[in-house]
Amino acid sequence: MEFKGNHVLSVNQFNRDSIQKVFDVANQMAPYALRQKRTTVLDGAILGNLFFEPSTRTRVSFGTAFNLLGGEVRETTGMDNSALAKGESLYDTARVLSGYSDVIAMRHPQAGSVSEFAEGSRIPVINGGDGPNEHPTQALLDLYTIEKERQYHGGTIDGLHIAMIGDLKFGRTVHSLSKLLSLFNNVKFTLISPSELAMPDDILARLENAGHEVKVTDQLEGSVDADICYQTRIQEERFPSQDEANKYRGKFRLNQTIYTKHFQSKTVIMHPLPRDSRADANELDNDLNMNPNLAIFRQTDNGVLVRMALFALTLGVDNIVSKFDRAVNWYSNKSQS
Ligand code: NCD
């Protein structure tokens, strides 16, 4: 995959070599993210950060990643604050906004919208989530985290057993992550969701055609011999009504007792976040916060490294980041989470 000057719209663009390339560049970004050094390699560059759907960590970490490389960020949030609310097409919006920056990160509630926008764009567009469809940068940061956690436990992504739990129908993060994992060897998937919220058939077919073992169930029962437990939120904003979504709230909670009952003591717990911590949902209980296998904040930190890597690659500066670095002036003792 040629990164320079190109869009990042779907995980389908990636193979194992291009994933490795992203990970190699991400590894080099740690001193900057940890504020041990600063680089101005993107001095003068502008990121258009367009978020037409709610977001905290994806939006802020795209912006942070760009700032950490020395660039500036222009942000548009919410449909109501843009001319899309006046009926402007995605194509026209893209023609206009791509004249104002060097790269665009975009999130939008409709599946396929970011690709449609990219057709009108004169600069690279990175998909920050298009409805229930895809979330390629989240999948890359999840996979990066899985690789690090596996290395810590002396394993690899090949041969991994992952349990995915919750809303597997509307959860774009599990769609994109499953597709990336299908590129590896002998991955075992245990997919646990209410049957109405099961993983879409096309993704199941892709996993099976690639020779992976897939178990689909609507119960978390017995001992799940998984290396990773990937919990998700019920994507209530994608349901026809709040009442529909409420039917599934709290169905698959995870707390220390449930974890101990069903998982190994070394099973790594992941979640793309936000976790729904309201009492009737509580899908990832605070009593897991001190569990060393809870990797959710390692995921969010890794998101900055992976997004820095994607910007550096897309803008063709991945080989010269350190040429433009220097020590920081301020006290910095930031640690990895
Ligand atoms: C996810 C998303 O927006 O798809 N969050 C994220 O990007 N970190 C998952 C979610 O909202 O539940």
PDB file of C-alpha atoms and ligand atoms in Angstrom, residues 57-58 107 135 138 172-173 233 235 272-274, ligand 1:
ATOM      1  CA  ARG A  57     -10.876  10.273  22.056  1.00  0.00           C
ATOM      2  CA  THR A  58     -10.831   9.790  18.295  1.00  0.00           C
ATOM      3  CA  ARG A 107     -16.322  11.060  11.134  1.00  0.00           C
ATOM      4  CA  HIS A 135     -13.314   2.560  11.877  1.00  0.00           C
ATOM      5  CA  GLN A 138      -9.363   2.282  15.769  1.00  0.00           C
ATOM      6  CA  ARG A 172     -17.868  -0.562  13.674  1.00  0.00           C
ATOM      7  CA  THR A 173     -14.742  -1.180  15.750  1.00  0.00           C
ATOM      8  CA  ARG A 233     -20.998  -0.655  24.080  1.00  0.00           C
ATOM      9  CA  GLN A 235     -24.527   1.466  20.001  1.00  0.00           C
ATOM     10  CA  PRO A 272     -12.764   0.907  22.306  1.00  0.00           C
ATOM     11  CA  LEU A 273     -14.431   3.236  24.843  1.00  0.00           C
ATOM     12  CA  PRO A 274     -16.520   5.050  25.861  1.00  0.00           C
TER      13      PRO A 274
HETATM   14  C1  NCD B   1     -16.167   3.745  19.198  1.00  0.00           C
HETATM   15  C2  NCD B   1     -16.844   4.368  18.007  1.00  0.00           C
HETATM   16  O1  NCD B   1     -17.107   5.570  17.996  1.00  0.00           O
HETATM   17  O2  NCD B   1     -17.110   3.604  17.095  1.00  0.00           O
HETATM   18  N1  NCD B   1     -15.425   4.601  19.992  1.00  0.00           N
HETATM   19  C3  NCD B   1     -14.236   5.099  19.555  1.00  0.00           C
HETATM   20  O3  NCD B   1     -14.062   5.540  18.441  1.00  0.00           O
HETATM   21  N2  NCD B   1     -13.212   5.045  20.425  1.00  0.00           N
HETATM   22  C4  NCD B   1     -17.046   2.836  19.949  1.00  0.00           C
HETATM   23  C5  NCD B   1     -18.267   3.377  20.637  1.00  0.00           C
HETATM   24  O4  NCD B   1     -18.655   4.536  20.460  1.00  0.00           O
HETATM   25  O5  NCD B   1     -18.862   2.616  21.376  1.00  0.00           O
END
